[in-house]
Every structure is written in C-alpha cells, then in structure tokens.
Amino acid sequence: MPSFDIHTHTSIFSDCSFIMPEDLIRRAAEVGLDGIAVTEHGMRWPDDKFAELEGLACAQDLVLINGQEIKTAGANHKMEGEFLVFGLRRSLTGNYSAKELVEIVHAEGGILIAAHPYKLSRGGRSHYYGAGDRIYDLQLDALELCHPGHDERAMKKVRTAMDKTGFPGTGGSDSHKLSDVGACVTLFENKIRDEEDFIREIRMGRIQAEKRK
Ligand SMILES: [Zn+2]
Ligand SMILES: [Zn+2]
C-alpha cells in the first residue's frame, strides 16, 4: 500500500521547523515513502515555489501534496484546535472558529482532518492542542489517529470517535526535524498520483493509519 506522511513542516514557512524542503524530500525517499504532504502553519506553499519542489520530488518518484495546518479559535479567543486542510487554492489567513473553517473549506471543495485531536497541552488532562471532543460536532473528513503526540490513551479516544462518527483515521509525523519524517504514515488502498486522488481516497475512507516508531 502506498504510504504518505501527510503532516510535515519545513523551515521555509514554519519558523518552528528545522527541515529544509530539499532534505525533507531526500529523507522521505530514503525511508521509503511514496508521498508527502507539506502542511505549514497558517499557509499553503505559493504555486510557483511548490512547482519547483514538486520537480525535486518527482525525480525521487515521490508525490507531493500542498496542504496547510490551520489553528481555530472561538469566542474569547478560546482555542478550538488545529486542522490539516487540503484541496484549497489559497492560504487561509483569517481568524476562524472550527465551524467556520469547516464551512469555508467544504465550500471551496477541500477536506479537513482534525490534527492531533487528543494531544495533551500543558494544561494537563482534557486540555488539548487539538480539537478534543469537538470532533463529534464537526462535519470533518478524517481524524489524525497516529501522531507522535498521541499516546495509547489518546489513540483509544480517536478510535472511539472514528467508530461513532465514521470518519477515517490518518497518520502523520508532524515533523519539525528530519529524523521524525515517516514516524507516522497514512496508507492508501489505491495508487495516489496527485492531489485529486489523495483527496478522493481520504474522503472515501480508503486509508489506514500506521505508527512506525
Ligand atoms: Zn499542530
Ligand atoms: Zn503540525
């Protein structure tokens, strides 16, 4: 099954990452991935720059997907979690609540995945960097199941939510350093040639999540 790491950050557009895009591609090929998605914080790679990167990926037989990771907040700036967004032609730079984000992304033909919904924040128990139980109230397309910040307990919560909502589970490393690339992956039942295939197969739930280290 083709394996994709669908959650990565590069130092070009995510200040918190130490990964140069060229190294990301080289590393992805080294660890045997078939594809990779870049999901920078709050923005999507500009098309011209992304096309250059795609050229490098193509030479390594890797499929490259241009996504973004968007933070949401509701009234009183209360955090409502982060979401991986794919299929949009623009960066989502505004301030959105989780519900607003879902509406915008779907209106523009894209998909959303709740990023690390049960990754604990410093607030401790039941304070999450992700959407937490809010995933039950949102019309999402998938939930990130395998993530380095998800322990067994968090994964159990995501599996329960997958059962109840019918959303499929994805895997992504959320890499900010090179050695993490491919730590968690999404396995596709069918060949993925481009973004169109990628989005359709996630929507249809023809995927599995896997933790590799
Ligand atoms: Zn995140
Ligand atoms: Zn991330």
PDB file of C-alpha atoms and ligand atoms in Angstrom:
ATOM      1  CA  MET A   1       0.000   0.000   0.000  1.00  0.00           C
ATOM      2  CA  PRO A   2       1.355   3.451  -0.871  1.00  0.00           C
ATOM      3  CA  SER A   3       2.494   5.247   2.277  1.00  0.00           C
ATOM      4  CA  PHE A   4       2.337   9.009   2.740  1.00  0.00           C
ATOM      5  CA  ASP A   5       3.473  11.183   5.624  1.00  0.00           C
ATOM      6  CA  ILE A   6       0.693  13.764   5.373  1.00  0.00           C
ATOM      7  CA  HIS A   7       1.752  16.171   8.135  1.00  0.00           C
ATOM      8  CA  THR A   8       5.154  17.906   7.817  1.00  0.00           C
ATOM      9  CA  HIS A   9       6.625  21.369   8.317  1.00  0.00           C
ATOM     10  CA  THR A  10       9.632  22.972   6.611  1.00  0.00           C
ATOM     11  CA  SER A  11      11.790  25.839   7.848  1.00  0.00           C
ATOM     12  CA  ILE A  12      10.863  27.917   4.797  1.00  0.00           C
ATOM     13  CA  PHE A  13       7.375  28.726   6.031  1.00  0.00           C
ATOM     14  CA  SER A  14       7.170  27.294   9.570  1.00  0.00           C
ATOM     15  CA  ASP A  15       9.561  29.117  11.933  1.00  0.00           C
ATOM     16  CA  CYS A  16       9.427  26.247  14.392  1.00  0.00           C
ATOM     17  CA  SER A  17      10.755  23.685  11.874  1.00  0.00           C
ATOM     18  CA  PHE A  18      14.398  22.783  11.226  1.00  0.00           C
ATOM     19  CA  ILE A  19      13.751  20.919   7.981  1.00  0.00           C
ATOM     20  CA  MET A  20      14.935  22.244   4.630  1.00  0.00           C
ATOM     21  CA  PRO A  21      12.476  21.199   1.916  1.00  0.00           C
ATOM     22  CA  GLU A  22      15.177  19.521  -0.200  1.00  0.00           C
ATOM     23  CA  ASP A  23      16.163  17.422   2.821  1.00  0.00           C
ATOM     24  CA  LEU A  24      12.539  16.551   3.503  1.00  0.00           C
ATOM     25  CA  ILE A  25      12.212  15.088   0.027  1.00  0.00           C
ATOM     26  CA  ARG A  26      15.509  13.221   0.192  1.00  0.00           C
ATOM     27  CA  ARG A  27      14.626  11.802   3.607  1.00  0.00           C
ATOM     28  CA  ALA A  28      11.114  10.797   2.523  1.00  0.00           C
ATOM     29  CA  ALA A  29      12.606   8.797  -0.341  1.00  0.00           C
ATOM     30  CA  GLU A  30      15.228   7.252   1.975  1.00  0.00           C
ATOM     31  CA  VAL A  31      12.614   5.960   4.417  1.00  0.00           C
ATOM     32  CA  GLY A  32      10.595   4.500   1.553  1.00  0.00           C
ATOM     33  CA  LEU A  33       7.611   6.825   1.457  1.00  0.00           C
ATOM     34  CA  ASP A  34       5.557   7.132  -1.720  1.00  0.00           C
ATOM     35  CA  GLY A  35       4.446  10.647  -0.961  1.00  0.00           C
ATOM     36  CA  ILE A  36       4.487  13.507   1.442  1.00  0.00           C
ATOM     37  CA  ALA A  37       2.261  16.483   2.255  1.00  0.00           C
ATOM     38  CA  VAL A  38       3.618  19.800   3.433  1.00  0.00           C
ATOM     39  CA  THR A  39       1.276  21.399   5.952  1.00  0.00           C
ATOM     40  CA  GLU A  40       2.801  24.681   7.072  1.00  0.00           C
ATOM     41  CA  HIS A  41       1.216  26.658   9.888  1.00  0.00           C
ATOM     42  CA  GLY A  42      -1.348  29.103   8.582  1.00  0.00           C
ATOM     43  CA  MET A  43      -0.346  28.969   4.942  1.00  0.00           C
ATOM     44  CA  ARG A  44      -0.060  26.994   1.756  1.00  0.00           C
ATOM     45  CA  TRP A  45       3.072  26.989  -0.398  1.00  0.00           C
ATOM     46  CA  PRO A  46       2.814  29.512  -3.281  1.00  0.00           C
ATOM     47  CA  ASP A  47       2.220  27.625  -6.538  1.00  0.00           C
ATOM     48  CA  ASP A  48       5.474  28.661  -8.254  1.00  0.00           C
ATOM     49  CA  LYS A  49       7.676  27.635  -5.321  1.00  0.00           C
ATOM     50  CA  PHE A  50       5.713  24.454  -4.852  1.00  0.00           C
ATOM     51  CA  ALA A  51       6.177  23.540  -8.512  1.00  0.00           C
ATOM     52  CA  GLU A  52       9.981  23.715  -8.044  1.00  0.00           C
ATOM     53  CA  LEU A  53       9.733  21.413  -5.051  1.00  0.00           C
ATOM     54  CA  GLU A  54       7.482  19.057  -6.983  1.00  0.00           C
ATOM     55  CA  GLY A  55      10.179  18.779  -9.625  1.00  0.00           C
ATOM     56  CA  LEU A  56      12.607  17.501  -6.983  1.00  0.00           C
ATOM     57  CA  ALA A  57      10.018  15.121  -5.564  1.00  0.00           C
ATOM     58  CA  CYS A  58       9.134  13.778  -8.983  1.00  0.00           C
ATOM     59  CA  ALA A  59      12.779  12.903  -9.645  1.00  0.00           C
ATOM     60  CA  GLN A  60      12.634  10.733  -6.496  1.00  0.00           C
ATOM     61  CA  ASP A  61       9.315   9.171  -7.564  1.00  0.00           C
ATOM     62  CA  LEU A  62       7.538  10.914  -4.703  1.00  0.00           C
ATOM     63  CA  VAL A  63       4.097  12.509  -4.877  1.00  0.00           C
ATOM     64  CA  LEU A  64       3.990  15.896  -3.184  1.00  0.00           C
ATOM     65  CA  ILE A  65       0.779  17.394  -1.777  1.00  0.00           C
ATOM     66  CA  ASN A  66       0.328  21.060  -0.882  1.00  0.00           C
ATOM     67  CA  GLY A  67      -1.699  21.441   2.319  1.00  0.00           C
ATOM     68  CA  GLN A  68      -1.816  23.730   5.330  1.00  0.00           C
ATOM     69  CA  GLU A  69      -2.405  23.471   9.086  1.00  0.00           C
ATOM     70  CA  ILE A  70      -4.921  25.962  10.407  1.00  0.00           C
ATOM     71  CA  LYS A  71      -5.468  26.958  14.024  1.00  0.00           C
ATOM     72  CA  THR A  72      -9.000  27.841  15.062  1.00  0.00           C
ATOM     73  CA  ALA A  73     -10.428  29.849  17.950  1.00  0.00           C
ATOM     74  CA  GLY A  74     -13.924  30.715  19.036  1.00  0.00           C
ATOM     75  CA  ALA A  75     -15.344  33.483  21.179  1.00  0.00           C
ATOM     76  CA  ASN A  76     -12.922  34.895  23.791  1.00  0.00           C
ATOM     77  CA  HIS A  77     -10.045  33.521  21.690  1.00  0.00           C
ATOM     78  CA  LYS A  78     -10.699  30.082  23.134  1.00  0.00           C
ATOM     79  CA  MET A  79      -8.677  27.566  21.110  1.00  0.00           C
ATOM     80  CA  GLU A  80     -10.786  25.132  19.103  1.00  0.00           C
ATOM     81  CA  GLY A  81      -7.982  23.002  17.709  1.00  0.00           C
ATOM     82  CA  GLU A  82      -5.856  22.684  14.593  1.00  0.00           C
ATOM     83  CA  PHE A  83      -6.881  21.180  11.274  1.00  0.00           C
ATOM     84  CA  LEU A  84      -4.997  19.894   8.256  1.00  0.00           C
ATOM     85  CA  VAL A  85      -6.585  21.346   5.143  1.00  0.00           C
ATOM     86  CA  PHE A  86      -6.145  20.053   1.584  1.00  0.00           C
ATOM     87  CA  GLY A  87      -7.551  20.963  -1.786  1.00  0.00           C
ATOM     88  CA  LEU A  88      -7.722  24.732  -1.423  1.00  0.00           C
ATOM     89  CA  ARG A  89      -6.138  27.080  -3.927  1.00  0.00           C
ATOM     90  CA  ARG A  90      -5.251  29.717  -1.324  1.00  0.00           C
ATOM     91  CA  SER A  91      -3.838  30.166   2.160  1.00  0.00           C
ATOM     92  CA  LEU A  92      -6.378  30.536   4.946  1.00  0.00           C
ATOM     93  CA  THR A  93      -5.005  33.543   6.750  1.00  0.00           C
ATOM     94  CA  GLY A  94      -8.080  34.754   8.635  1.00  0.00           C
ATOM     95  CA  ASN A  95      -9.314  34.020  12.147  1.00  0.00           C
ATOM     96  CA  TYR A  96     -11.853  31.244  12.119  1.00  0.00           C
ATOM     97  CA  SER A  97     -13.800  29.191  14.590  1.00  0.00           C
ATOM     98  CA  ALA A  98     -13.685  25.450  13.918  1.00  0.00           C
ATOM     99  CA  LYS A  99     -17.237  25.535  12.499  1.00  0.00           C
ATOM    100  CA  GLU A 100     -16.406  28.462  10.208  1.00  0.00           C
ATOM    101  CA  LEU A 101     -13.312  26.693   8.945  1.00  0.00           C
ATOM    102  CA  VAL A 102     -15.300  23.567   8.099  1.00  0.00           C
ATOM    103  CA  GLU A 103     -17.809  25.636   6.118  1.00  0.00           C
ATOM    104  CA  ILE A 104     -15.174  27.578   4.184  1.00  0.00           C
ATOM    105  CA  VAL A 105     -13.080  24.546   3.295  1.00  0.00           C
ATOM    106  CA  HIS A 106     -16.046  22.492   2.127  1.00  0.00           C
ATOM    107  CA  ALA A 107     -17.491  25.426   0.164  1.00  0.00           C
ATOM    108  CA  GLU A 108     -14.170  25.605  -1.712  1.00  0.00           C
ATOM    109  CA  GLY A 109     -14.058  21.873  -2.386  1.00  0.00           C
ATOM    110  CA  GLY A 110     -11.391  20.919   0.139  1.00  0.00           C
ATOM    111  CA  ILE A 111     -11.141  18.458   3.014  1.00  0.00           C
ATOM    112  CA  LEU A 112     -10.283  18.840   6.707  1.00  0.00           C
ATOM    113  CA  ILE A 113      -8.589  16.479   9.098  1.00  0.00           C
ATOM    114  CA  ALA A 114      -8.564  17.177  12.841  1.00  0.00           C
ATOM    115  CA  ALA A 115      -4.842  17.402  13.670  1.00  0.00           C
ATOM    116  CA  HIS A 116      -3.742  15.511  16.809  1.00  0.00           C
ATOM    117  CA  PRO A 117      -7.201  15.958  18.394  1.00  0.00           C
ATOM    118  CA  TYR A 118      -6.214  14.488  21.765  1.00  0.00           C
ATOM    119  CA  LYS A 119      -2.617  15.654  22.084  1.00  0.00           C
ATOM    120  CA  LEU A 120      -2.403  16.928  25.645  1.00  0.00           C
ATOM    121  CA  SER A 121      -1.402  20.540  26.177  1.00  0.00           C
ATOM    122  CA  ARG A 122       0.422  21.845  29.224  1.00  0.00           C
ATOM    123  CA  GLY A 123      -2.974  22.399  30.821  1.00  0.00           C
ATOM    124  CA  GLY A 124      -2.933  18.652  31.518  1.00  0.00           C
ATOM    125  CA  ARG A 125      -5.918  16.308  31.432  1.00  0.00           C
ATOM    126  CA  SER A 126      -8.650  17.198  28.937  1.00  0.00           C
ATOM    127  CA  HIS A 127      -6.765  20.279  27.696  1.00  0.00           C
ATOM    128  CA  TYR A 128      -5.720  19.581  24.165  1.00  0.00           C
ATOM    129  CA  TYR A 129      -3.671  21.138  21.389  1.00  0.00           C
ATOM    130  CA  GLY A 130      -6.209  19.583  19.078  1.00  0.00           C
ATOM    131  CA  ALA A 131      -9.979  19.825  18.839  1.00  0.00           C
ATOM    132  CA  GLY A 132     -10.675  17.225  21.563  1.00  0.00           C
ATOM    133  CA  ASP A 133     -14.318  16.121  21.816  1.00  0.00           C
ATOM    134  CA  ARG A 134     -15.302  18.969  19.479  1.00  0.00           C
ATOM    135  CA  ILE A 135     -14.616  16.486  16.653  1.00  0.00           C
ATOM    136  CA  TYR A 136     -18.029  14.958  17.420  1.00  0.00           C
ATOM    137  CA  ASP A 137     -19.785  18.213  16.464  1.00  0.00           C
ATOM    138  CA  LEU A 138     -17.900  18.957  13.265  1.00  0.00           C
ATOM    139  CA  GLN A 139     -18.506  17.718   9.726  1.00  0.00           C
ATOM    140  CA  LEU A 140     -14.898  16.609   9.211  1.00  0.00           C
ATOM    141  CA  ASP A 141     -13.387  14.317   6.588  1.00  0.00           C
ATOM    142  CA  ALA A 142     -10.903  12.440   8.797  1.00  0.00           C
ATOM    143  CA  LEU A 143      -9.218  12.371  12.197  1.00  0.00           C
ATOM    144  CA  GLU A 144      -5.489  12.192  12.777  1.00  0.00           C
ATOM    145  CA  LEU A 145      -5.101   8.915  14.641  1.00  0.00           C
ATOM    146  CA  CYS A 146      -1.359   8.220  14.511  1.00  0.00           C
ATOM    147  CA  HIS A 147       0.682  11.213  15.635  1.00  0.00           C
ATOM    148  CA  PRO A 148       3.854  11.245  17.766  1.00  0.00           C
ATOM    149  CA  GLY A 149       1.974  13.318  20.378  1.00  0.00           C
ATOM    150  CA  HIS A 150      -0.759  10.679  20.724  1.00  0.00           C
ATOM    151  CA  ASP A 151      -0.170   8.053  23.400  1.00  0.00           C
ATOM    152  CA  GLU A 152      -2.271   4.869  23.701  1.00  0.00           C
ATOM    153  CA  ARG A 153      -4.927   6.708  25.666  1.00  0.00           C
ATOM    154  CA  ALA A 154      -5.264   9.431  23.025  1.00  0.00           C
ATOM    155  CA  MET A 155      -5.390   6.878  20.222  1.00  0.00           C
ATOM    156  CA  LYS A 156      -8.122   4.998  22.025  1.00  0.00           C
ATOM    157  CA  LYS A 157     -10.175   8.189  22.166  1.00  0.00           C
ATOM    158  CA  VAL A 158      -9.646   8.773  18.447  1.00  0.00           C
ATOM    159  CA  ARG A 159     -10.619   5.158  17.640  1.00  0.00           C
ATOM    160  CA  THR A 160     -13.814   5.584  19.659  1.00  0.00           C
ATOM    161  CA  ALA A 161     -14.595   8.771  17.739  1.00  0.00           C
ATOM    162  CA  MET A 162     -13.846   7.022  14.424  1.00  0.00           C
ATOM    163  CA  ASP A 163     -16.327   4.287  15.326  1.00  0.00           C
ATOM    164  CA  LYS A 164     -19.039   6.732  16.340  1.00  0.00           C
ATOM    165  CA  THR A 165     -18.614   9.270  13.537  1.00  0.00           C
ATOM    166  CA  GLY A 166     -17.479   7.020  10.708  1.00  0.00           C
ATOM    167  CA  PHE A 167     -14.537   9.323   9.942  1.00  0.00           C
ATOM    168  CA  PRO A 168     -11.397   7.506   8.779  1.00  0.00           C
ATOM    169  CA  GLY A 169      -8.094   7.830  10.658  1.00  0.00           C
ATOM    170  CA  THR A 170      -4.882   9.247   9.200  1.00  0.00           C
ATOM    171  CA  GLY A 171      -1.230   9.145  10.247  1.00  0.00           C
ATOM    172  CA  GLY A 172       1.332  11.937  10.025  1.00  0.00           C
ATOM    173  CA  SER A 173       4.616  12.680  11.757  1.00  0.00           C
ATOM    174  CA  ASP A 174       4.120  16.441  12.275  1.00  0.00           C
ATOM    175  CA  SER A 175       7.848  16.547  11.539  1.00  0.00           C
ATOM    176  CA  HIS A 176       9.761  19.621  12.594  1.00  0.00           C
ATOM    177  CA  LYS A 177      13.082  17.783  12.428  1.00  0.00           C
ATOM    178  CA  LEU A 178      14.391  15.424   9.773  1.00  0.00           C
ATOM    179  CA  SER A 179      14.665  12.272  11.879  1.00  0.00           C
ATOM    180  CA  ASP A 180      10.891  12.320  12.506  1.00  0.00           C
ATOM    181  CA  VAL A 181       9.890  12.108   8.843  1.00  0.00           C
ATOM    182  CA  GLY A 182       7.806   8.974   8.276  1.00  0.00           C
ATOM    183  CA  ALA A 183       7.322   8.257  12.008  1.00  0.00           C
ATOM    184  CA  CYS A 184       3.583   8.028  11.353  1.00  0.00           C
ATOM    185  CA  VAL A 185       2.040   7.452   7.959  1.00  0.00           C
ATOM    186  CA  THR A 186      -1.228   7.146   6.079  1.00  0.00           C
ATOM    187  CA  LEU A 187      -1.527   4.014   3.946  1.00  0.00           C
ATOM    188  CA  PHE A 188      -3.699   4.219   0.850  1.00  0.00           C
ATOM    189  CA  GLU A 189      -5.531   1.241  -0.641  1.00  0.00           C
ATOM    190  CA  ASN A 190      -5.120   2.655  -4.144  1.00  0.00           C
ATOM    191  CA  LYS A 191      -2.366   4.350  -6.098  1.00  0.00           C
ATOM    192  CA  ILE A 192      -2.151   8.106  -5.483  1.00  0.00           C
ATOM    193  CA  ARG A 193      -0.895  10.099  -8.456  1.00  0.00           C
ATOM    194  CA  ASP A 194      -1.967  13.596  -7.493  1.00  0.00           C
ATOM    195  CA  GLU A 195      -3.984  15.790  -5.159  1.00  0.00           C
ATOM    196  CA  GLU A 196      -7.259  14.719  -6.750  1.00  0.00           C
ATOM    197  CA  ASP A 197      -6.580  11.034  -5.962  1.00  0.00           C
ATOM    198  CA  PHE A 198      -5.355  11.971  -2.481  1.00  0.00           C
ATOM    199  CA  ILE A 199      -8.487  13.903  -1.568  1.00  0.00           C
ATOM    200  CA  ARG A 200     -10.915  11.409  -3.062  1.00  0.00           C
ATOM    201  CA  GLU A 201      -9.358   8.419  -1.297  1.00  0.00           C
ATOM    202  CA  ILE A 202      -9.366  10.176   2.100  1.00  0.00           C
ATOM    203  CA  ARG A 203     -12.981  11.240   1.583  1.00  0.00           C
ATOM    204  CA  MET A 204     -13.915   7.673   0.726  1.00  0.00           C
ATOM    205  CA  GLY A 205     -12.042   6.416   3.778  1.00  0.00           C
ATOM    206  CA  ARG A 206      -9.880   4.011   1.746  1.00  0.00           C
ATOM    207  CA  ILE A 207      -6.944   4.578   4.099  1.00  0.00           C
ATOM    208  CA  GLN A 208      -5.275   3.236   7.229  1.00  0.00           C
ATOM    209  CA  ALA A 209      -3.049   4.913   9.801  1.00  0.00           C
ATOM    210  CA  GLU A 210       0.217   3.438  10.971  1.00  0.00           C
ATOM    211  CA  LYS A 211       2.751   4.359  13.648  1.00  0.00           C
ATOM    212  CA  ARG A 212       6.226   3.302  12.540  1.00  0.00           C
ATOM    213  CA  LYS A 213       8.284   4.443  15.517  1.00  0.00           C
TER     214      LYS A 213
HETATM  215 ZN    ZN B   1      -0.433  21.058  15.114  1.00  0.00          ZN
HETATM  216 ZN    ZN B   2       1.787  20.364  12.565  1.00  0.00          ZN
END
